[in-house]
Short mmCIF file of C-alpha atoms and ligand atoms in Angstrom, two decimals:
data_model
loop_
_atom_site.label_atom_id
_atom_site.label_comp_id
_atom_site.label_asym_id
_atom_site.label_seq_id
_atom_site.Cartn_x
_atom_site.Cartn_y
_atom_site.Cartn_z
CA UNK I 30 19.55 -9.89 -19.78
CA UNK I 31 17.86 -10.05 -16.58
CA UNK I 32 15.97 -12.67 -15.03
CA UNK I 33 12.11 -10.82 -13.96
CA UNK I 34 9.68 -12.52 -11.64
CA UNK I 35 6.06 -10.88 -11.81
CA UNK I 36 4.30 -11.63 -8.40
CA UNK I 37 0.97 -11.04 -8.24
CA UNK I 38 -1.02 -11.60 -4.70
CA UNK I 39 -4.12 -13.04 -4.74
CA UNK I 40 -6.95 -12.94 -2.82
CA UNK I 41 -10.09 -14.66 -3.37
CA UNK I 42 -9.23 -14.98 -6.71
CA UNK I 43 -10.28 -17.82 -8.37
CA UNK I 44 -12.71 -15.84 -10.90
CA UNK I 45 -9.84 -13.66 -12.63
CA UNK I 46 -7.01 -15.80 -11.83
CA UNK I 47 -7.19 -18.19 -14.84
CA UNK I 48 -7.49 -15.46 -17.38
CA UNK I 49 -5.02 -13.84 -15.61
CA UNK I 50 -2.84 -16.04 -15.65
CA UNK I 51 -3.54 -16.96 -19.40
CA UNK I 52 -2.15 -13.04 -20.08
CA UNK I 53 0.66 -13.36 -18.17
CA UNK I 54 2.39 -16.73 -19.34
CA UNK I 55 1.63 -14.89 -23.02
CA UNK I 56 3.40 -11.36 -21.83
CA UNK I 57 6.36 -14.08 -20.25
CA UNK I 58 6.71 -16.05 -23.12
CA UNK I 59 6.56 -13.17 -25.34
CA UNK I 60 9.39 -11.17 -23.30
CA UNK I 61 11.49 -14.83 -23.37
CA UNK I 62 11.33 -14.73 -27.26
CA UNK I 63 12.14 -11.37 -27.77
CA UNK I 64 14.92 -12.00 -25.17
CA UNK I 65 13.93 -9.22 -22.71
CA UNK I 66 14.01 -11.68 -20.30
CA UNK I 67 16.31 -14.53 -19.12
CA UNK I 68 14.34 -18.13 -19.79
CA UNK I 69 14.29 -18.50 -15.35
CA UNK I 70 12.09 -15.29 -15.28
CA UNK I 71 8.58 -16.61 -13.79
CA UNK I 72 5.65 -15.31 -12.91
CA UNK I 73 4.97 -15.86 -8.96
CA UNK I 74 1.23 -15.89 -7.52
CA UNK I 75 1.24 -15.57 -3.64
CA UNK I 76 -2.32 -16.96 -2.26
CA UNK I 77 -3.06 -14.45 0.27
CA UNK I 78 -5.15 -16.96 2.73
CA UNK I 79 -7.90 -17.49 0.02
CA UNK I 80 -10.68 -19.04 1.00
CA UNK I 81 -12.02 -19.95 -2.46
CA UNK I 82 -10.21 -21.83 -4.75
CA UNK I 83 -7.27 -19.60 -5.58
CA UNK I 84 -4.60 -22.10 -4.32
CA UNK I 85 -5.72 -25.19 -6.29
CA UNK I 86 -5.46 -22.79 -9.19
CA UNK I 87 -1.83 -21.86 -8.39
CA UNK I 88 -1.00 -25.26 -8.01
CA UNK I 89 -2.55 -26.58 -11.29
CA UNK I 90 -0.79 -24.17 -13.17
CA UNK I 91 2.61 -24.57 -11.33
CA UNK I 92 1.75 -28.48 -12.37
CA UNK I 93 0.93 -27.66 -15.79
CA UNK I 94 4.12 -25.41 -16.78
CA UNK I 95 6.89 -25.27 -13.77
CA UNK I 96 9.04 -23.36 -15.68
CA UNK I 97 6.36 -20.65 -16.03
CA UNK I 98 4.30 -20.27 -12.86
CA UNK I 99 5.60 -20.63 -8.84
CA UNK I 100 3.14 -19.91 -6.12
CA UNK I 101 3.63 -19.47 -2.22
CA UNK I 102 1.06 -20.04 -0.03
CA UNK I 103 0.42 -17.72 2.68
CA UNK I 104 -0.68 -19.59 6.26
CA UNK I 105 -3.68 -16.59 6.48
CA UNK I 106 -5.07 -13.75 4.87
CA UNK I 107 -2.93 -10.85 6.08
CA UNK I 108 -3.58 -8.17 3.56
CA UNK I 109 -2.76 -6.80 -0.12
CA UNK I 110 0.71 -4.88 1.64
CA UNK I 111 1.99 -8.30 3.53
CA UNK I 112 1.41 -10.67 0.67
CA UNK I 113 2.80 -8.56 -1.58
CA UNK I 114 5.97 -7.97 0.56
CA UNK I 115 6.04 -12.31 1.22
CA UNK I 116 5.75 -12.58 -2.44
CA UNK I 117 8.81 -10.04 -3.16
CA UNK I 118 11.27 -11.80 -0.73
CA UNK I 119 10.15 -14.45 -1.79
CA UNK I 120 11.16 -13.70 -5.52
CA UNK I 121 14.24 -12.11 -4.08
CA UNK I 122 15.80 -15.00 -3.64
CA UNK I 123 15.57 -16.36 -7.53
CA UNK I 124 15.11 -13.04 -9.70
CA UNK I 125 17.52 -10.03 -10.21
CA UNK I 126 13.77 -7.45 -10.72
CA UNK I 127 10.68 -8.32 -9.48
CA UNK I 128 7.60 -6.64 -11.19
CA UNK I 129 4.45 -6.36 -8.80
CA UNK I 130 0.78 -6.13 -10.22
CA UNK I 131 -2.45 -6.89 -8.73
CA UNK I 132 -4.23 -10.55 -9.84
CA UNK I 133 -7.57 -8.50 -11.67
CA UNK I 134 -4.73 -6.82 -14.32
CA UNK I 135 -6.33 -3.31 -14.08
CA UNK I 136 -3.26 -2.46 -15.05
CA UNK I 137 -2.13 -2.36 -18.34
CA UNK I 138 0.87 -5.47 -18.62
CA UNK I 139 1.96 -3.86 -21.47
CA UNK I 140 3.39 -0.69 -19.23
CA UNK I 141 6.21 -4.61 -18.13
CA UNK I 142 8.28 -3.96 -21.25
CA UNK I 143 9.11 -0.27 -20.35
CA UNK I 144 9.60 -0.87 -17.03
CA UNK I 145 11.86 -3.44 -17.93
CA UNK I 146 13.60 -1.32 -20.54
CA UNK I 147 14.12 1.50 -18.01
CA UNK I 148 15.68 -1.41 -15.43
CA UNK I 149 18.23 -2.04 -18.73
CA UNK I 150 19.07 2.09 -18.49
CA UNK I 151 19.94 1.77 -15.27
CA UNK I 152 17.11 2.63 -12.63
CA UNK I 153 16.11 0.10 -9.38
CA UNK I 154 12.92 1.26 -9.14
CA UNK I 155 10.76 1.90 -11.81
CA UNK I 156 7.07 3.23 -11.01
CA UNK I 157 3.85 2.91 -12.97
CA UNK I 158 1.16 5.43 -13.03
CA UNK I 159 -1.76 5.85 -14.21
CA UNK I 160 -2.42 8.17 -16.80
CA UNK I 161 -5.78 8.75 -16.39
CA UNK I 162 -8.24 7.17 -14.14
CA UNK I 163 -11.47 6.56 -16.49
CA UNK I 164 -12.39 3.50 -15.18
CA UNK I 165 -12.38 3.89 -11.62
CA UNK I 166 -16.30 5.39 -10.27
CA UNK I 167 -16.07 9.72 -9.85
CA UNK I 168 -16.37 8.42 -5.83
CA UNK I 169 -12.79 6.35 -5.97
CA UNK I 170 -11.24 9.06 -7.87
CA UNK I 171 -11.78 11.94 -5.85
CA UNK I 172 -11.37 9.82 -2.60
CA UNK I 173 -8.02 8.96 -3.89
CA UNK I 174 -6.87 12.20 -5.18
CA UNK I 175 -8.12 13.78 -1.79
CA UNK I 176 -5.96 10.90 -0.17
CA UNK I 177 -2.43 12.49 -2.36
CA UNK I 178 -3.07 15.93 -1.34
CA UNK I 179 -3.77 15.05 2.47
CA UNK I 180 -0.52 12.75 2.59
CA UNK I 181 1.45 15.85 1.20
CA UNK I 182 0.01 18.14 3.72
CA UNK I 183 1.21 15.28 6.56
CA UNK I 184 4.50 15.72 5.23
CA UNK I 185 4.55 11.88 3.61
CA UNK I 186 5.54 12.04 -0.49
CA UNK I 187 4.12 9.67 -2.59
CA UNK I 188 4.27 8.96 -6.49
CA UNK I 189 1.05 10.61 -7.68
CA UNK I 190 -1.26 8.29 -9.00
CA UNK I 191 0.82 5.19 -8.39
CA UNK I 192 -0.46 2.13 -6.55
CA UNK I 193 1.56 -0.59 -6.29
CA UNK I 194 2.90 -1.79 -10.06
CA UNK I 195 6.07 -1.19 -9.94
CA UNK I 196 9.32 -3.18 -10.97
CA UNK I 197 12.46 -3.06 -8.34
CA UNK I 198 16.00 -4.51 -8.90
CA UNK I 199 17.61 -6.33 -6.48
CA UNK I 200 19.19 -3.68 -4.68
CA UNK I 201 16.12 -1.96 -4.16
CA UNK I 202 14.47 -5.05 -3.22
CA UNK I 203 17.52 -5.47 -0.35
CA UNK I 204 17.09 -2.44 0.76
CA UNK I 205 13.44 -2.88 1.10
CA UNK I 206 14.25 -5.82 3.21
CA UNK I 207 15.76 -3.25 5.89
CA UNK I 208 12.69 -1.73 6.72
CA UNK I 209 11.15 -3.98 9.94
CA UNK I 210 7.72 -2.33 10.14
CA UNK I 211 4.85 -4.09 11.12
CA UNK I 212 2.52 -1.29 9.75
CA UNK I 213 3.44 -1.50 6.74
CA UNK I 214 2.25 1.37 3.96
CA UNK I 215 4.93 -0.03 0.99
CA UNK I 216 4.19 3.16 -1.47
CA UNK I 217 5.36 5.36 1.35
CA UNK I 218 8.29 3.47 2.15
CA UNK I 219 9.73 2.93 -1.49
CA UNK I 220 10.24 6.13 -2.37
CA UNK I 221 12.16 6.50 0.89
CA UNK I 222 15.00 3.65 -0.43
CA UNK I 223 16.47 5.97 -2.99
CA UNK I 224 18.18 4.86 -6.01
CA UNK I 225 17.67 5.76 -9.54
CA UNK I 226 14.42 5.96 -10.11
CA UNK I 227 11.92 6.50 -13.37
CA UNK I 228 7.83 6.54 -14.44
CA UNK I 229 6.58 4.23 -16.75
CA UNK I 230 2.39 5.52 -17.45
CA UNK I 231 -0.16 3.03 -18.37
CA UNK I 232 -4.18 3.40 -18.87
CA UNK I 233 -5.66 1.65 -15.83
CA UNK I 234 -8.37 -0.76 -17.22
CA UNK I 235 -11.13 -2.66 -15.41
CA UNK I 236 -11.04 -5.82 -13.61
CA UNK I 237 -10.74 -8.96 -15.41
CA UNK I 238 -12.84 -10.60 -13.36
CA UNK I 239 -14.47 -10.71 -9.93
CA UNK I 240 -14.95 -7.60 -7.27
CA UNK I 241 -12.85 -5.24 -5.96
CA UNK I 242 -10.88 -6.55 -2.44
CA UNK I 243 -10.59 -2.91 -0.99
CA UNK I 244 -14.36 -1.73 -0.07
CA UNK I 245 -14.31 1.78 1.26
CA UNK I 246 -14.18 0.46 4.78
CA UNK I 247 -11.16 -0.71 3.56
CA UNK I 248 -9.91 1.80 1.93
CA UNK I 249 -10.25 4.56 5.05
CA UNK I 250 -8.40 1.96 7.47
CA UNK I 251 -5.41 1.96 4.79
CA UNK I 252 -5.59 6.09 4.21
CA UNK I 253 -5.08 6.19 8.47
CA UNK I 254 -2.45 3.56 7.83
CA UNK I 255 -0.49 5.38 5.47
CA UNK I 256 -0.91 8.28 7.55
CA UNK I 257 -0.05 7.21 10.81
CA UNK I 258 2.79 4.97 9.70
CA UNK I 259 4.53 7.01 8.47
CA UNK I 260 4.14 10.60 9.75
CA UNK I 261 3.85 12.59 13.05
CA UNK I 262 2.46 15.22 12.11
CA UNK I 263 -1.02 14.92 13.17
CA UNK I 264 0.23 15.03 16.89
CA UNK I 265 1.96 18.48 16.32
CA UNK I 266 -0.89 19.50 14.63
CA UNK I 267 -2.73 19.10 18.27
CA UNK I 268 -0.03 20.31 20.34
CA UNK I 269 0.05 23.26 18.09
CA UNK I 270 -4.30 23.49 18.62
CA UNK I 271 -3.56 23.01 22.54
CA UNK I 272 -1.34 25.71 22.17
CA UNK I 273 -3.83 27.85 20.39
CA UNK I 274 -6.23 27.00 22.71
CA UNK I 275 -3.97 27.51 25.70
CA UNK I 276 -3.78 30.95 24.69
CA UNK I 277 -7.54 31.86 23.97
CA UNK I 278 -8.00 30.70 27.60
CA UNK I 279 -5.83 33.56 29.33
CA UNK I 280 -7.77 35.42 26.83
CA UNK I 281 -10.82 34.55 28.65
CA UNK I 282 -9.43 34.46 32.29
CA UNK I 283 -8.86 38.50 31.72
CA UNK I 284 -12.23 38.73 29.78
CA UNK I 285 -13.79 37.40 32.75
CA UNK I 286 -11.76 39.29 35.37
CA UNK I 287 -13.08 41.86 34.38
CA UNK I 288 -16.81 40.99 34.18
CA UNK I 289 -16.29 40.44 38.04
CA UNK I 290 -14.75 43.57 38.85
CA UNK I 291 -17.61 45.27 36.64
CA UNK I 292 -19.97 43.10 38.70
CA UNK I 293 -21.25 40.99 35.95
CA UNK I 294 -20.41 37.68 36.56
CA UNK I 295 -24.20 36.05 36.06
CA UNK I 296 -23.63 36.47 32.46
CA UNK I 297 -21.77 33.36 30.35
CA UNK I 298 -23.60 29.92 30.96
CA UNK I 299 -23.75 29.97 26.99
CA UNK I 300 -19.79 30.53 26.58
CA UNK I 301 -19.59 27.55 29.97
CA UNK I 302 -21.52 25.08 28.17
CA UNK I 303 -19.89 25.47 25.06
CA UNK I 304 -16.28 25.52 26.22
CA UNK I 305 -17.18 22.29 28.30
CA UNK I 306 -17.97 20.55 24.70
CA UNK I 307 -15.57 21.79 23.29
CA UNK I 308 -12.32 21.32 25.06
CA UNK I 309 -14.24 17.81 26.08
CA UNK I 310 -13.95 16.90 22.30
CA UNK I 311 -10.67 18.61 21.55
CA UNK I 312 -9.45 16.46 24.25
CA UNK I 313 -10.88 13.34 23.30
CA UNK I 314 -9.60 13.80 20.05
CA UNK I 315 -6.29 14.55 21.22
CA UNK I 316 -6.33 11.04 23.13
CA UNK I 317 -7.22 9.39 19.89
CA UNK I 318 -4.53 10.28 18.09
CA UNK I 319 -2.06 9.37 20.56
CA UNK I 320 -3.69 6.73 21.50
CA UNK I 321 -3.93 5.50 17.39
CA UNK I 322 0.54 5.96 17.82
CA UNK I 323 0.47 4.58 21.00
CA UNK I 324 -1.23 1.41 19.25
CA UNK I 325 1.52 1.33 16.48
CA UNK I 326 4.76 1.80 18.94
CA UNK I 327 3.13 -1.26 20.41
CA UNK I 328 2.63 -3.38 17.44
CA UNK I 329 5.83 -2.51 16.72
CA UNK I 330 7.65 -3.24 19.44
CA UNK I 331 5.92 -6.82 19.70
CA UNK I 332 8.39 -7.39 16.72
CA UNK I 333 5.83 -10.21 15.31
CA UNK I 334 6.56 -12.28 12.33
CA UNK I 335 5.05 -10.69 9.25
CA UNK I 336 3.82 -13.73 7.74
CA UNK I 337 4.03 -17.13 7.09
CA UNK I 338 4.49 -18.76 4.40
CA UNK I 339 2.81 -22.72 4.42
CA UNK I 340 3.82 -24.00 1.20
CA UNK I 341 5.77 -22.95 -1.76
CA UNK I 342 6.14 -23.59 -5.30
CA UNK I 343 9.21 -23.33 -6.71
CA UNK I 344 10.97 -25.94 -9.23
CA UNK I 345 15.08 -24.99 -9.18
CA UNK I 346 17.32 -25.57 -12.27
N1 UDP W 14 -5.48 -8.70 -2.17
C1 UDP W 14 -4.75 -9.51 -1.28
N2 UDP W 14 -5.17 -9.60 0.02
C2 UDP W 14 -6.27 -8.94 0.51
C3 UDP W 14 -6.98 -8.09 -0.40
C4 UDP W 14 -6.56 -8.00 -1.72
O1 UDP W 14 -3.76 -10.11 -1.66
O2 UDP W 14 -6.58 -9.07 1.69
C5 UDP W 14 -5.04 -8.59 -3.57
C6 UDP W 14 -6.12 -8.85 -4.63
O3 UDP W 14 -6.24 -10.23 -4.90
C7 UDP W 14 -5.59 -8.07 -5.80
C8 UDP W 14 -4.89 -6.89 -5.16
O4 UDP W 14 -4.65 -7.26 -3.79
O5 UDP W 14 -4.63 -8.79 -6.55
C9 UDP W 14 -5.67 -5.60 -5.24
O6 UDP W 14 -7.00 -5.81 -4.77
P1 UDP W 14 -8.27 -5.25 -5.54
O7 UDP W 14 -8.09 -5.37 -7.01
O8 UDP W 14 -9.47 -5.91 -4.97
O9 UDP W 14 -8.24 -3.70 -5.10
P2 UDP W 14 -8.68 -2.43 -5.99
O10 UDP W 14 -7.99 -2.55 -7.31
O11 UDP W 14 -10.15 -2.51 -6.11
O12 UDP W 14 -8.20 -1.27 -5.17
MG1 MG W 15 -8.16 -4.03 -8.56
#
């Protein structure tokens, strides 16, 4: 029997969280009886900077059951990834699995007993995925699916259909530790620890509560993210274009080497003014990337703190 801590970060929360949390203590206690579950496993909330009344939740229900429900208090909001990775080390230190979800339960806490199963079989990691993807809008779903098949073409593999629900061991929580990044994508690192691995598939259902924390503004910035974090294949793609591009212009150099022997050399403002655009863009495009790495190498190398964590609930035996 293992001891399991279920963090959940929270942002803004306060609408979902007490139902949430209502769910969870039941799926804990329930997993205690049937002894799935060691009687230290907890469920951990981490209060991603809220600036509603998210903490005073946390801390009424650490108040109320101790045994049950430890919070950490993050010192600002520094995003879904960050909390998520403060709540995990933070869990680290008390739980031999720790089982993320997000605080609105769209996904199914049934898929914990599985996943938890799977753990007993042997795997660190255990994934969930969706099975099907009803409830998100036609818009999320496409942009989404769109988002898989572009981070395959960039070289990065992901678990289709997975977000972040998943349950890692120990180990894979140590070696998770290893990884220093400052940009931090987690479901394109994960995969990258290794291990024994498995899928547990769960319907994804609606939010309990309150609205969604990733508009699509959102949503883009964490697709480049992904992207840029963790592959560099966008610059080859425009060394391989200035290449391409290279050669169409001795192409043109002979093209119009001739047109001046021939004696023709009025000819071509069209083919001027549109080269000028074009190269002008390719360039500035070409900037932009490097420019977006550039940006990262020097986040990274800043080697900032990740996070802070302000207060923490955590009662020992
Ligand atoms: N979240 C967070 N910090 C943020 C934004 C979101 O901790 O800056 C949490 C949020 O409280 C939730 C989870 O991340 O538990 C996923 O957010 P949400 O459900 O809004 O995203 P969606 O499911 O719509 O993609
Ligand atoms: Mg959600």
């Amino acid at each position: 029997m293992k001891t399991v801590f279920l963090v959940v970060p929270c942002y803004n929360e306060e609408d979902a969280l007490p139902e949430t949390a209502r769910q969870l203590h039941q799926k804990l206690s329930q997993l205690k009886e049937q002894q799935a579950v060691t009687a230290q496993s907890r469920i951990l909330f981490v209060d991603d900077g809220s600036k509603d009344k998210t903490w005073e939740i946390i801390e009424n229900l650490n108040a109320f059951d101790p045994d049950s429900f430890d919070g950490v208090k993050l010192s600002r909001n520094e995003g879904h990834q960050k909390a998520l990775l403060a709540g995990l080390m933070e869990a680290k230190q008390h739980c031999d699995a720790a089982i993320s979800l997000d605080a609105d339960l769209q996904d199914d806490i049934n898929a914990v007993d599985e996943m938890i199963q799977k753990m007993e079989e042997g795997c660190e990691i255990v994934y969930g995925v969706r099975s099907e993807r009803e409830t998100d809008s036609a818009f999320k779903r496409n942009t989404a699916h769109g988002f898989y098949k572009l981070m395959k073409l960039m070289g990065v593999e992901l678990v289709y259909d997975h977000a972040d629900y998943r349950l890692m061991t120990r180990t894979a929580l140590d070696g998770l530790a290893e990884y220093h990044e400052r940009n931090l994508f987690l479901r394109g690192i994960i995969p990258m620890i290794g291990y024994k691995t498995d899928k547990v598939f769960y319907k994804r259902g609606e939010r309990t509560a309150g609205e969604s924390k990733y508009p699509l503004k959102k949503m883009l910035s964490f697709a480049l993210e992904g992207i840029t974090s963790l592959s560099i294949r966008p610059i080859r793609f425009i060394t391989a274009l200035g290449i391409l591009i290279f050669a169409l212009s001795i192409i043109m150099l002979v093209y119009s080497f001739i047109r001046y022997i021939t004696g023709q050399t009025v000819a071509g403002w069209t083919s001027i003014v549109f080269s000028v655009w074009a190269i002008g863009g390719l360039q500035l495009l070409a900037i932009g990337v490097i420019g977006e790495y550039v940006g990262k190498i020097y986040l990274e190398t800043k080697h900032r703190p990740q996070y802070f964590i302000e207060k923490s609930l955590h009662k020992d035996e």
